[in-house]
C-alpha cells in the first residue's frame, strides 16, 4: 500500500520525467522549506540543467506544465533559478489522512526485500558494572531492533556478553590471591564480584606479576581447566542475573544471551581456515592476520596470543561465522562507542579475507560518549563512573518532583505512582539519549531531561495522555470521528506532518538513526499543540468539523504512540501532574 503524499508525487514525477526524456533519478520531491510557498519542492530541474547545460527554468516549466494536468495539485510554480513549488489540494491531503487513520500500520509500508538481521548491542562484561556506554548501546540497539522488526525484517538481537577475555583471568587471580583458593566463589554475590574486579584491575595496573598470573589463568580457563571453568561459571551466572535486571528496568530486550565464550570452539575453526587459506602467520609466538594498509596503517588481527589464548578479535570473527552459519544472518549491525572503531574495521577486514561470511553485510554503528556539563565523560557527584542503577534512581527522583504523592489522586496509591514514575523516568533517560544523533556525543542535561516541557520523553508522554483525555471526553459526549476536512491552516499543517509518518520511519531504518524518529515525534507533538489551541474539538462550528478534528487528534495519538514504541518508550494512558493533580 502506498498511502503517502510524497510517494504519490514522486511516482507522478517519475512518469513525467520519463515522458520528457529526463533522467528520472532526479524525479523526487522534498518537504518544502518554505511552508508559506508550498508543501513540497522538486529541485530536479537544477541538477538536470547542469548536466545538459540547459536553462533550469525552462526545464522546470516543462515539468510544471505536465504536473498541472494531474488532479491533486492546488498550485504549481517555478521559482528562483528553477525550483518547482507544489501545493496540494486540501481534499487530496485529507483523503490521505483518512486512509492513515483507518490503517492498522498507520500507512507505513514494509521493506521490499525482508532479510535476517542480527543486532549486537548492550555488550556488558562479566563482573564489571554497567556504565552509561552500555546504556547507550542498549537504548539505541533496542530502538533499532523495534524499527527493523516494524519495517518487516527478521530480527535477532544478541547481547554479546564480554565473558572470555583477560578480565576473567584477572578476577579469578584476585579471588585466589585474597582467599588462597576458589572454594568460596560460589557464595559471592554481584556486589562482591564487582569489588574483586575493581581490586584486580588496580593490582594488575601496578604489578607485572599479577598481570602475568591473570594471563596464565585466562589461558587455562580457555583451555578447559575444570576448576577455573566452574568458578567462572558462577561469576558469569551472577553477572547475567544482574545485567538482565538492569536491562529489564530499561525495557531493553534480547533474543539471545550469547557471550564471547560461546564462540570458543568456532575460534578453532577460524584459525584452521586462516591456515588453509594461508592468510595467517607466526609473529613473536603469536598467530596473526596482516591487513591491508591502503588508507591508514592498520595493526594486524591477533588470532592467537603468544600464551595460546584467543583475543577479542578472534571471538568476534568466530561469532560472525556462527551468526552466518547457524542464524543465517544477511546483515549484522554492531552498536558500540567510537573507541571500538578500529577493532571492528580489523574484524570486518579479516572476515572478508577468511571468506567466512561472504553474503553478510557488516555494519558498525558508532556512538559518541555521554558527557557531563564539563564536557568530560559523565560521572557521579563523587567523581565515580555513572552506573545504570544510579542513573535510573536519579531520573526517578526528578520525576517524583513533578508527580503527586501517593493517594493524593483517587485511584493512585503507591503502586500506581511507582509504576508511573518508572515509566516516565525511563522515557526521560531514553529520549534524552535518542534525540541526539547517535554519532555525536551529548551532554547529559541534569536539570531538564525529566521535565514535562521541552524536548523530553515525558513531554511526549504527556501530549499522548492529553489526547487520551480528549478522546475520553469525546466518547462520553457521544462524538464519533469522521472524514477529515481541512479548513483552518493549523489543520492543514498538522495533516501534512502526519502524512510524513512512513518516510520518517523508513529514513530511521535506512540510516539506523533513532533521532530521526525522536525529532519527528517532538515536532508532531508541537504542531498538534498549536492545532489544539486554535481548533477546538467539542465546540467546533459543526458536527462534521468536530468529527474530523477528533480523527486528526486520534491519529496523532496513534502516531505518537507508535513512535514512542519504536524508541522503546511506553506511553501511559494517563499522566498526572503535581500542580493540577489531574490530566
Ligand atoms: N563487551 C564490549 C565492551 O564492553 C562490547 C561488546 C560489543 N560487541 C561485540 N561483538 N564486540 O566494550
Coordinates of C-alpha atoms and ligand atoms in Angstrom, one line a residue:
X1 CA 0.0 0.0 0.0
X2 CA 1.3 3.4 -0.9
X3 CA -0.6 5.9 1.1
X4 CA 1.7 8.8 1.2
X5 CA 1.5 12.1 -0.5
X6 CA 5.2 12.4 -1.0
X7 CA 5.4 8.9 -2.6
X8 CA 2.5 9.7 -4.9
X9 CA 4.1 12.9 -6.0
X10 CA 7.3 11.0 -6.7
X11 CA 5.5 8.4 -8.8
X12 CA 3.8 11.1 -10.8
X13 CA 7.1 13.0 -11.3
X14 CA 8.8 9.8 -12.5
X15 CA 6.2 9.3 -15.2
X16 CA 6.6 12.9 -16.3
X17 CA 10.4 12.9 -16.3
X18 CA 10.3 9.7 -18.4
X19 CA 7.8 11.2 -20.9
X20 CA 10.0 14.3 -21.2
X21 CA 13.1 12.1 -21.7
X22 CA 14.7 13.5 -18.5
X23 CA 16.8 11.3 -16.1
X24 CA 14.2 10.2 -13.5
X25 CA 16.9 9.8 -10.9
X26 CA 16.1 13.5 -10.1
X27 CA 12.3 12.9 -10.1
X28 CA 11.6 13.4 -6.4
X29 CA 10.3 16.0 -4.0
X30 CA 11.2 17.0 -0.5
X31 CA 9.1 18.6 2.1
X32 CA 9.3 22.3 1.4
X33 CA 11.5 24.6 3.5
X34 CA 9.0 27.4 2.7
X35 CA 5.7 26.2 4.1
X36 CA 4.3 29.6 3.1
X37 CA 5.0 29.0 -0.5
X38 CA 4.5 25.3 -1.0
X39 CA 4.1 21.8 0.6
X40 CA 6.7 20.1 -1.5
X41 CA 9.6 21.1 -3.7
X42 CA 11.3 19.4 -6.6
X43 CA 14.8 20.7 -7.4
X44 CA 15.4 18.2 -10.1
X45 CA 15.4 20.8 -12.9
X46 CA 18.6 22.4 -11.5
X47 CA 20.5 19.2 -11.4
X48 CA 19.4 18.2 -14.9
X49 CA 20.2 21.7 -16.3
X50 CA 23.7 21.5 -15.0
X51 CA 24.3 18.2 -16.7
X52 CA 22.7 19.1 -20.0
X53 CA 23.9 22.7 -20.0
X54 CA 20.4 24.0 -20.4
X55 CA 18.3 26.7 -18.7
X56 CA 16.9 25.2 -15.5
X57 CA 13.8 27.4 -15.5
X58 CA 12.9 26.1 -18.9
X59 CA 13.2 22.5 -17.8
X60 CA 11.3 23.4 -14.6
X61 CA 8.5 25.0 -16.7
X62 CA 8.1 21.9 -18.9
X63 CA 7.8 19.6 -15.8
X64 CA 5.4 22.0 -14.1
X65 CA 3.2 22.1 -17.3
X66 CA 2.8 18.3 -17.2
X67 CA 2.2 18.3 -13.4
X68 CA -0.6 20.9 -13.9
X69 CA -2.5 18.1 -15.7
X70 CA -2.9 15.9 -12.6
X71 CA -5.8 16.5 -10.4
X72 CA -4.2 16.7 -6.9
X73 CA -2.2 19.9 -7.1
X74 CA -3.7 23.2 -6.0
X75 CA -0.9 25.3 -7.4
X76 CA 2.5 24.8 -9.1
X77 CA 5.1 27.5 -9.7
X78 CA 8.6 27.6 -10.9
X79 CA 10.6 29.9 -8.7
X80 CA 14.1 31.3 -8.4
X81 CA 16.6 29.6 -10.7
X82 CA 14.2 26.6 -11.3
X83 CA 12.7 25.3 -8.0
X84 CA 9.3 23.7 -8.6
X85 CA 7.0 24.5 -5.8
X86 CA 4.0 22.4 -5.3
X87 CA 0.9 22.9 -3.2
X88 CA -1.5 20.1 -2.9
X89 CA -5.3 20.2 -2.8
X90 CA -6.8 20.0 0.7
X91 CA -9.2 17.2 -0.3
X92 CA -6.2 15.2 -1.5
X93 CA -4.3 15.6 1.8
X94 CA -7.5 14.9 3.8
X95 CA -8.2 11.7 1.9
X96 CA -4.7 10.5 2.7
X97 CA -5.1 11.1 6.4
X98 CA -8.4 9.2 6.3
X99 CA -6.6 6.2 4.9
X100 CA -3.8 6.5 7.5
X101 CA -6.4 6.8 10.3
X102 CA -8.1 3.6 9.2
X103 CA -4.9 1.6 8.6
X104 CA -3.6 -0.7 11.2
X105 CA 0.0 0.3 10.3
X106 CA -0.9 4.0 10.0
X107 CA 0.1 4.0 6.3
X108 CA 3.5 2.6 6.9
X109 CA 4.9 0.2 4.4
X110 CA 7.4 -2.7 4.7
X111 CA 10.8 -3.1 3.2
X112 CA 10.8 -4.7 -0.3
X113 CA 13.3 -7.4 0.5
X114 CA 13.0 -8.5 4.1
X115 CA 16.0 -10.3 5.4
X116 CA 17.6 -11.7 8.6
X117 CA 19.4 -9.0 10.7
X118 CA 21.4 -9.8 13.8
X119 CA 21.7 -6.8 16.1
X120 CA 24.6 -6.8 18.5
X121 CA 24.1 -4.3 21.3
X122 CA 24.4 -4.0 25.0
X123 CA 27.7 -5.8 25.3
X124 CA 28.1 -5.7 29.1
X125 CA 31.0 -7.5 30.7
X126 CA 31.0 -10.1 33.4
X127 CA 32.0 -8.7 36.8
X128 CA 32.1 -5.1 35.6
X129 CA 29.4 -2.6 36.5
X130 CA 27.4 -1.4 33.5
X131 CA 28.1 2.2 32.7
X132 CA 26.4 4.8 30.5
X133 CA 28.2 3.4 27.4
X134 CA 26.4 0.1 27.9
X135 CA 23.3 2.1 28.4
X136 CA 23.6 4.0 25.1
X137 CA 24.4 0.8 23.2
X138 CA 21.3 -0.9 24.8
X139 CA 19.0 2.1 24.2
X140 CA 20.0 2.7 20.6
X141 CA 20.1 -1.0 19.8
X142 CA 16.6 -1.7 21.3
X143 CA 15.2 1.2 19.2
X144 CA 16.8 -0.2 16.0
X145 CA 15.5 -3.6 16.9
X146 CA 11.9 -2.3 17.0
X147 CA 12.3 -0.3 13.9
X148 CA 13.8 -3.2 11.9
X149 CA 11.0 -5.5 13.0
X150 CA 8.4 -2.9 12.2
X151 CA 9.6 -2.5 8.7
X152 CA 9.4 -6.2 8.2
X153 CA 12.9 -7.6 8.7
X154 CA 13.5 -10.8 10.6
X155 CA 15.5 -9.6 13.6
X156 CA 17.6 -11.5 16.2
X157 CA 19.2 -9.4 19.0
X158 CA 22.2 -10.7 20.9
X159 CA 23.7 -9.2 24.0
X160 CA 27.2 -10.5 23.2
X161 CA 28.4 -10.7 26.8
X162 CA 32.1 -10.0 27.5
X163 CA 32.9 -13.2 29.3
X164 CA 36.1 -14.6 27.8
X165 CA 39.0 -12.2 27.9
X166 CA 41.8 -11.4 30.2
X167 CA 39.4 -9.7 32.7
X168 CA 38.2 -13.2 33.6
X169 CA 41.7 -14.3 34.4
X170 CA 42.3 -11.1 36.4
X171 CA 39.3 -11.6 38.6
X172 CA 39.9 -15.3 39.2
X173 CA 43.6 -14.4 40.1
X174 CA 42.4 -11.8 42.5
X175 CA 40.0 -14.2 44.3
X176 CA 42.8 -16.7 44.6
X177 CA 45.1 -14.1 45.8
X178 CA 42.7 -13.0 48.6
X179 CA 41.2 -16.3 49.5
X180 CA 44.1 -18.6 48.8
X181 CA 41.8 -20.8 46.6
X182 CA 38.5 -20.6 44.8
X183 CA 36.4 -22.6 47.3
X184 CA 34.2 -19.6 48.3
X185 CA 33.5 -18.3 44.8
X186 CA 30.0 -19.9 44.8
X187 CA 28.9 -17.7 47.7
X188 CA 29.8 -14.3 46.2
X189 CA 27.1 -12.0 45.0
X190 CA 27.4 -9.4 42.3
X191 CA 28.4 -6.6 44.6
X192 CA 31.3 -8.7 46.0
X193 CA 32.2 -9.9 42.5
X194 CA 32.5 -6.3 41.1
X195 CA 34.6 -5.4 44.2
X196 CA 37.0 -8.2 43.4
X197 CA 37.2 -7.0 39.8
X198 CA 38.0 -3.4 40.9
X199 CA 40.8 -4.7 43.1
X200 CA 42.1 -6.9 40.4
X201 CA 42.2 -4.0 38.0
X202 CA 44.1 -1.9 40.4
X203 CA 46.6 -4.6 41.2
X204 CA 47.2 -5.5 37.5
X205 CA 47.9 -1.8 36.7
X206 CA 50.8 -1.8 39.1
X207 CA 52.1 -5.3 39.2
X208 CA 53.6 -7.1 36.2
X209 CA 53.5 -10.4 38.2
X210 CA 49.8 -10.1 38.8
X211 CA 49.3 -9.4 35.0
X212 CA 51.3 -12.5 34.1
X213 CA 49.2 -14.6 36.6
X214 CA 46.0 -13.3 35.1
X215 CA 47.2 -14.2 31.6
X216 CA 48.1 -17.7 32.6
X217 CA 44.7 -18.2 34.3
X218 CA 42.9 -16.8 31.3
X219 CA 44.7 -19.4 29.1
X220 CA 43.9 -22.2 31.5
X221 CA 40.3 -21.2 31.6
X222 CA 40.0 -21.1 27.8
X223 CA 41.8 -24.5 27.7
X224 CA 39.0 -26.0 29.8
X225 CA 40.6 -26.3 33.3
X226 CA 37.7 -27.7 35.4
X227 CA 38.3 -25.6 38.5
X228 CA 38.5 -22.3 36.7
X229 CA 35.6 -23.1 34.4
X230 CA 33.4 -23.9 37.5
X231 CA 34.4 -20.7 39.3
X232 CA 34.0 -18.7 36.1
X233 CA 30.5 -20.3 35.6
X234 CA 29.3 -18.8 38.8
X235 CA 30.8 -15.3 38.1
X236 CA 29.1 -15.4 34.7
X237 CA 25.7 -16.5 36.1
X238 CA 25.6 -13.8 38.8
X239 CA 26.6 -11.2 36.3
X240 CA 24.0 -12.2 33.8
X241 CA 21.4 -12.1 36.6
X242 CA 22.3 -8.5 37.4
X243 CA 22.6 -7.4 33.8
X244 CA 19.2 -9.0 32.9
X245 CA 17.6 -7.0 35.7
X246 CA 19.2 -3.8 34.7
X247 CA 18.1 -4.2 31.1
X248 CA 14.7 -5.2 32.1
X249 CA 14.2 -2.0 34.0
X250 CA 15.2 -0.1 30.9
X251 CA 13.0 -2.3 28.7
X252 CA 15.9 -3.3 26.6
X253 CA 15.4 -6.9 25.3
X254 CA 17.5 -9.6 23.8
X255 CA 16.6 -12.8 22.0
X256 CA 20.0 -14.4 22.6
X257 CA 22.3 -14.2 25.6
X258 CA 25.4 -15.5 23.8
X259 CA 28.8 -14.4 25.0
X260 CA 32.3 -14.4 23.7
X261 CA 32.8 -17.8 25.4
X262 CA 30.2 -19.4 23.2
X263 CA 32.4 -18.7 20.2
X264 CA 35.3 -20.6 21.7
X265 CA 35.0 -23.8 19.6
X266 CA 34.4 -21.8 16.4
X267 CA 37.6 -19.8 17.2
X268 CA 39.5 -23.0 16.5
X269 CA 37.7 -23.4 13.2
X270 CA 38.5 -19.9 12.2
X271 CA 42.2 -20.5 12.9
X272 CA 42.0 -23.6 10.7
X273 CA 40.5 -21.7 7.9
X274 CA 43.1 -18.9 8.2
X275 CA 45.9 -21.5 7.9
X276 CA 44.3 -23.3 5.0
X277 CA 43.9 -20.1 3.1
X278 CA 47.5 -19.2 4.0
X279 CA 46.5 -15.8 5.4
X280 CA 47.8 -16.2 9.0
X281 CA 51.4 -16.1 10.0
X282 CA 53.5 -16.6 13.2
X283 CA 54.8 -13.4 14.8
X284 CA 56.8 -13.5 18.0
X285 CA 55.0 -16.6 19.2
X286 CA 51.5 -15.2 18.3
X287 CA 49.5 -16.0 15.2
X288 CA 48.2 -13.0 13.3
X289 CA 46.5 -11.9 10.1
X290 CA 48.1 -8.9 8.4
X291 CA 45.7 -6.4 6.9
X292 CA 46.0 -4.0 4.0
X293 CA 47.3 -0.6 4.8
X294 CA 45.7 1.2 1.9
X295 CA 44.3 4.2 3.6
X296 CA 45.9 4.1 7.0
X297 CA 48.2 1.8 8.8
X298 CA 46.1 -0.9 10.4
X299 CA 47.6 -3.2 13.0
X300 CA 47.2 -6.9 12.3
X301 CA 44.4 -9.0 13.8
X302 CA 45.8 -11.3 16.5
X303 CA 44.2 -14.7 16.3
X304 CA 46.2 -16.5 19.0
X305 CA 48.3 -14.7 21.6
X306 CA 51.8 -16.0 22.4
X307 CA 50.3 -17.6 25.5
X308 CA 47.9 -19.6 23.4
X309 CA 44.8 -17.6 24.3
X310 CA 42.3 -16.2 21.8
X311 CA 41.6 -12.5 21.6
X312 CA 38.6 -10.1 21.4
X313 CA 39.3 -10.2 17.6
X314 CA 39.1 -14.0 17.4
X315 CA 35.9 -14.3 19.4
X316 CA 34.2 -11.6 17.3
X317 CA 35.3 -13.2 14.0
X318 CA 34.1 -16.6 15.2
X319 CA 30.8 -15.1 16.3
X320 CA 30.3 -13.7 12.8
X321 CA 30.8 -17.2 11.4
X322 CA 28.2 -18.6 13.9
X323 CA 25.7 -15.9 13.1
X324 CA 26.2 -16.5 9.3
X325 CA 26.1 -20.4 9.6
X326 CA 23.7 -21.0 12.4
X327 CA 21.5 -17.9 12.4
X328 CA 21.6 -17.4 8.6
X329 CA 22.2 -13.7 9.1
X330 CA 22.3 -11.5 6.0
X331 CA 23.2 -8.4 7.9
X332 CA 24.9 -7.9 11.3
X333 CA 24.9 -4.5 13.0
X334 CA 27.1 -3.6 16.0
X335 CA 26.5 -0.7 18.4
X336 CA 29.4 0.5 20.4
X337 CA 31.1 3.7 21.2
X338 CA 33.8 5.2 19.0
X339 CA 36.7 3.6 20.9
X340 CA 36.0 0.3 19.1
X341 CA 36.0 1.7 15.6
X342 CA 39.4 0.2 14.7
X343 CA 38.5 -3.1 16.3
X344 CA 35.6 -3.5 14.0
X345 CA 37.4 -2.3 10.9
X346 CA 40.0 -5.0 11.6
X347 CA 37.4 -7.7 12.4
X348 CA 35.4 -6.9 9.2
X349 CA 38.5 -7.0 7.0
X350 CA 39.8 -10.2 8.5
X351 CA 36.3 -11.8 8.0
X352 CA 36.4 -10.8 4.3
X353 CA 39.9 -12.3 3.9
X354 CA 38.7 -15.5 5.6
X355 CA 35.7 -15.7 3.3
X356 CA 33.5 -17.0 6.2
X357 CA 30.5 -14.7 5.7
X358 CA 30.6 -13.6 2.1
X359 CA 26.9 -12.7 1.8
X360 CA 26.6 -10.9 5.1
X361 CA 26.6 -7.1 5.3
X362 CA 28.6 -6.0 8.3
X363 CA 28.0 -2.6 9.8
X364 CA 29.3 -0.8 12.9
X365 CA 27.1 2.0 14.3
X366 CA 29.5 4.2 16.3
X367 CA 28.1 6.4 19.0
X368 CA 29.6 9.3 20.9
X369 CA 30.1 9.4 24.7
X370 CA 27.7 10.8 27.2
X371 CA 29.3 13.8 28.9
X372 CA 28.7 15.9 31.9
X373 CA 28.4 19.7 31.9
X374 CA 32.2 19.9 31.9
X375 CA 32.4 18.2 28.6
X376 CA 34.1 15.1 30.1
X377 CA 32.5 11.6 30.4
X378 CA 29.5 11.7 32.7
X379 CA 30.4 11.0 36.3
X380 CA 28.5 10.7 39.6
X381 CA 28.7 13.6 42.1
X382 CA 31.7 12.0 43.9
X383 CA 33.5 11.6 40.6
X384 CA 32.9 7.8 40.0
X385 CA 31.7 6.3 36.8
X386 CA 27.9 6.8 36.5
X387 CA 26.4 3.4 36.6
X388 CA 23.0 2.5 35.3
X389 CA 21.3 1.9 38.6
X390 CA 22.3 5.4 39.9
X391 CA 21.1 7.0 36.7
X392 CA 17.7 5.3 36.9
X393 CA 17.3 6.4 40.6
X394 CA 18.4 9.9 39.7
X395 CA 15.8 10.1 37.0
X396 CA 13.1 8.7 39.3
X397 CA 13.9 11.3 41.9
X398 CA 13.4 14.1 39.3
X399 CA 10.2 12.6 38.0
X400 CA 8.7 12.3 41.5
X401 CA 9.0 16.1 41.9
X402 CA 6.6 16.5 39.0
X403 CA 4.1 13.9 40.2
X404 CA 1.5 14.0 43.0
X405 CA 2.1 12.0 46.2
X406 CA 0.5 8.5 46.5
X407 CA -3.2 8.8 47.3
X408 CA -3.4 12.5 46.5
X409 CA -5.2 11.5 43.4
X410 CA -8.1 9.0 43.6
X411 CA -7.0 5.6 42.3
X412 CA -3.4 6.4 42.5
X413 CA -1.9 4.7 45.5
X414 CA 1.8 3.9 46.0
X415 CA 1.9 1.0 43.5
X416 CA 0.3 3.1 40.7
X417 CA 2.5 6.2 41.3
X418 CA 5.6 3.9 41.4
X419 CA 4.7 2.4 38.1
X420 CA 4.1 5.8 36.5
X421 CA 7.4 7.1 38.0
X422 CA 9.2 4.2 36.4
X423 CA 7.6 4.6 33.0
X424 CA 8.3 8.4 32.9
X425 CA 11.9 8.0 34.4
X426 CA 12.9 5.6 31.7
X427 CA 11.2 7.7 29.0
X428 CA 13.3 10.7 30.2
X429 CA 16.6 8.7 30.1
X430 CA 15.9 7.1 26.7
X431 CA 14.6 10.2 25.0
X432 CA 17.4 12.4 26.1
X433 CA 19.7 9.8 24.6
X434 CA 17.8 9.1 21.4
X435 CA 17.1 12.8 20.5
X436 CA 20.8 13.2 19.8
X437 CA 22.2 11.7 16.6
X438 CA 23.9 8.5 17.6
X439 CA 27.3 9.5 16.2
X440 CA 27.6 12.7 18.3
X441 CA 28.2 12.6 22.0
X442 CA 25.9 14.6 24.1
X443 CA 25.9 16.5 27.4
X444 CA 23.5 15.0 29.9
X445 CA 21.1 17.7 30.9
X446 CA 20.8 17.0 34.5
X447 CA 18.2 19.6 35.2
X448 CA 15.9 19.4 32.2
X449 CA 15.9 15.8 30.9
X450 CA 12.9 14.7 33.1
X451 CA 10.8 17.9 32.7
X452 CA 7.3 17.7 31.4
X453 CA 8.0 20.5 28.9
X454 CA 10.6 20.9 26.2
X455 CA 12.2 18.2 24.0
X456 CA 11.8 15.4 26.5
X457 CA 10.3 11.9 26.7
X458 CA 7.8 13.0 29.5
X459 CA 6.6 15.9 27.3
X460 CA 5.7 13.4 24.5
X461 CA 4.0 11.0 27.0
X462 CA 2.1 14.0 28.4
X463 CA 1.0 15.0 24.9
X464 CA -0.4 11.5 24.3
X465 CA -2.1 11.4 27.7
X466 CA -3.8 14.8 26.9
X467 CA -5.2 13.4 23.7
X468 CA -6.4 10.3 25.5
X469 CA -8.3 12.6 27.8
X470 CA -9.8 14.5 24.9
X471 CA -10.8 11.1 23.3
X472 CA -12.5 10.0 26.6
X473 CA -14.4 13.3 26.8
X474 CA -15.5 13.0 23.2
X475 CA -16.7 9.4 23.8
X476 CA -18.7 10.4 26.8
X477 CA -20.1 13.3 24.8
X478 CA -21.2 10.9 22.1
X479 CA -18.9 12.3 19.4
X480 CA -17.6 10.0 16.8
X481 CA -14.7 10.5 14.4
X482 CA -15.4 11.2 10.8
X483 CA -13.8 12.1 7.5
X484 CA -11.0 14.7 7.6
X485 CA -11.9 18.2 6.4
X486 CA -9.1 20.7 6.2
X487 CA -10.2 24.3 6.7
X488 CA -8.0 26.1 9.3
X489 CA -4.3 26.5 8.4
X490 CA -3.4 24.6 11.6
X491 CA -5.4 21.6 10.4
X492 CA -3.6 21.6 7.1
X493 CA -0.1 21.9 8.7
X494 CA -1.0 19.0 11.1
X495 CA -2.2 16.8 8.3
X496 CA 0.9 17.4 6.2
X497 CA 3.0 16.5 9.2
X498 CA 1.0 13.3 9.8
X499 CA 1.5 12.3 6.2
X500 CA 5.2 12.0 6.7
X501 CA 5.0 9.0 9.1
X502 CA 6.1 6.3 6.7
X503 CA 9.0 8.2 5.3
X504 CA 10.3 9.1 8.7
X505 CA 10.3 5.5 9.8
X506 CA 12.0 4.4 6.6
X507 CA 14.7 7.0 6.9
X508 CA 15.4 6.0 10.5
X509 CA 15.6 2.4 9.2
X510 CA 18.0 3.1 6.4
X511 CA 20.2 5.4 8.4
X512 CA 19.9 3.3 11.6
X513 CA 19.2 6.6 13.3
X514 CA 16.5 6.8 16.0
X515 CA 17.0 10.5 16.4
X516 CA 15.1 11.0 13.1
X517 CA 12.1 9.5 14.9
X518 CA 12.7 11.5 18.1
X519 CA 12.8 14.8 16.1
X520 CA 9.6 14.0 14.2
X521 CA 7.8 12.9 17.4
X522 CA 8.6 16.2 19.1
X523 CA 7.6 18.3 16.1
X524 CA 4.4 16.4 15.7
X525 CA 3.5 17.0 19.4
X526 CA 4.2 20.7 19.0
X527 CA 2.2 21.0 15.8
X528 CA -0.6 19.2 17.5
X529 CA -0.5 21.6 20.4
X530 CA -0.8 24.6 18.1
X531 CA -3.7 22.9 16.3
X532 CA -5.5 22.1 19.5
X533 CA -5.2 25.7 20.8
X534 CA -6.7 27.0 17.5
X535 CA -9.2 24.3 16.7
X536 CA -11.5 23.2 19.5
X537 CA -13.0 19.8 19.0
X538 CA -16.1 19.6 21.2
X539 CA -17.1 23.2 20.5
X540 CA -16.3 23.1 16.8
X541 CA -18.6 25.1 14.5
X542 CA -20.4 22.0 13.3
X543 CA -20.6 18.3 13.9
X544 CA -18.7 17.3 10.8
X545 CA -15.8 19.6 11.7
X546 CA -15.7 18.2 15.2
X547 CA -15.7 14.6 13.9
X548 CA -12.8 15.5 11.6
X549 CA -10.8 17.1 14.3
X550 CA -11.4 14.1 16.5
X551 CA -10.0 11.9 13.8
X552 CA -6.9 14.1 13.5
X553 CA -6.4 14.0 17.3
X554 CA -6.8 10.3 17.4
X555 CA -4.4 9.7 14.5
X556 CA -1.8 12.0 16.2
X557 CA -2.2 9.9 19.4
X558 CA -1.7 6.7 17.4
X559 CA 1.3 8.0 15.5
X560 CA 3.0 9.4 18.7
X561 CA 2.4 6.1 20.5
X562 CA 3.9 4.2 17.6
X563 CA 6.9 6.5 17.5
X564 CA 7.5 6.2 21.3
X565 CA 7.2 2.4 20.9
X566 CA 9.9 2.5 18.2
X567 CA 12.1 4.4 20.5
X568 CA 11.5 1.8 23.2
X569 CA 9.3 4.0 25.4
X570 CA 5.9 3.3 26.9
X571 CA 3.0 5.6 26.7
X572 CA 0.9 5.6 29.9
X573 CA -2.8 6.1 29.3
X574 CA -3.0 8.8 31.9
X575 CA -0.3 11.2 33.2
X576 CA -0.6 13.1 36.4
X577 CA 1.0 16.4 37.3
X578 CA 1.8 17.6 40.8
X579 CA 0.3 21.1 40.4
X580 CA -3.1 20.4 39.0
X581 CA -3.4 16.8 40.2
X582 CA -5.2 15.6 37.2
X583 CA -4.9 15.3 33.4
Ligands
LIG1 N1 31.9 -6.1 25.8 C1 32.3 -5.0 25.0 C2 32.7 -3.7 25.8 O1 32.2 -3.6 26.9 C3 31.3 -4.6 23.9 C4 30.9 -5.7 23.0 C5 30.5 -5.2 21.7 N2 30.1 -6.2 20.8 C6 31.0 -7.0 20.1 N3 30.5 -8.0 19.3 N4 32.3 -6.9 20.2 O2 33.4 -2.9 25.4

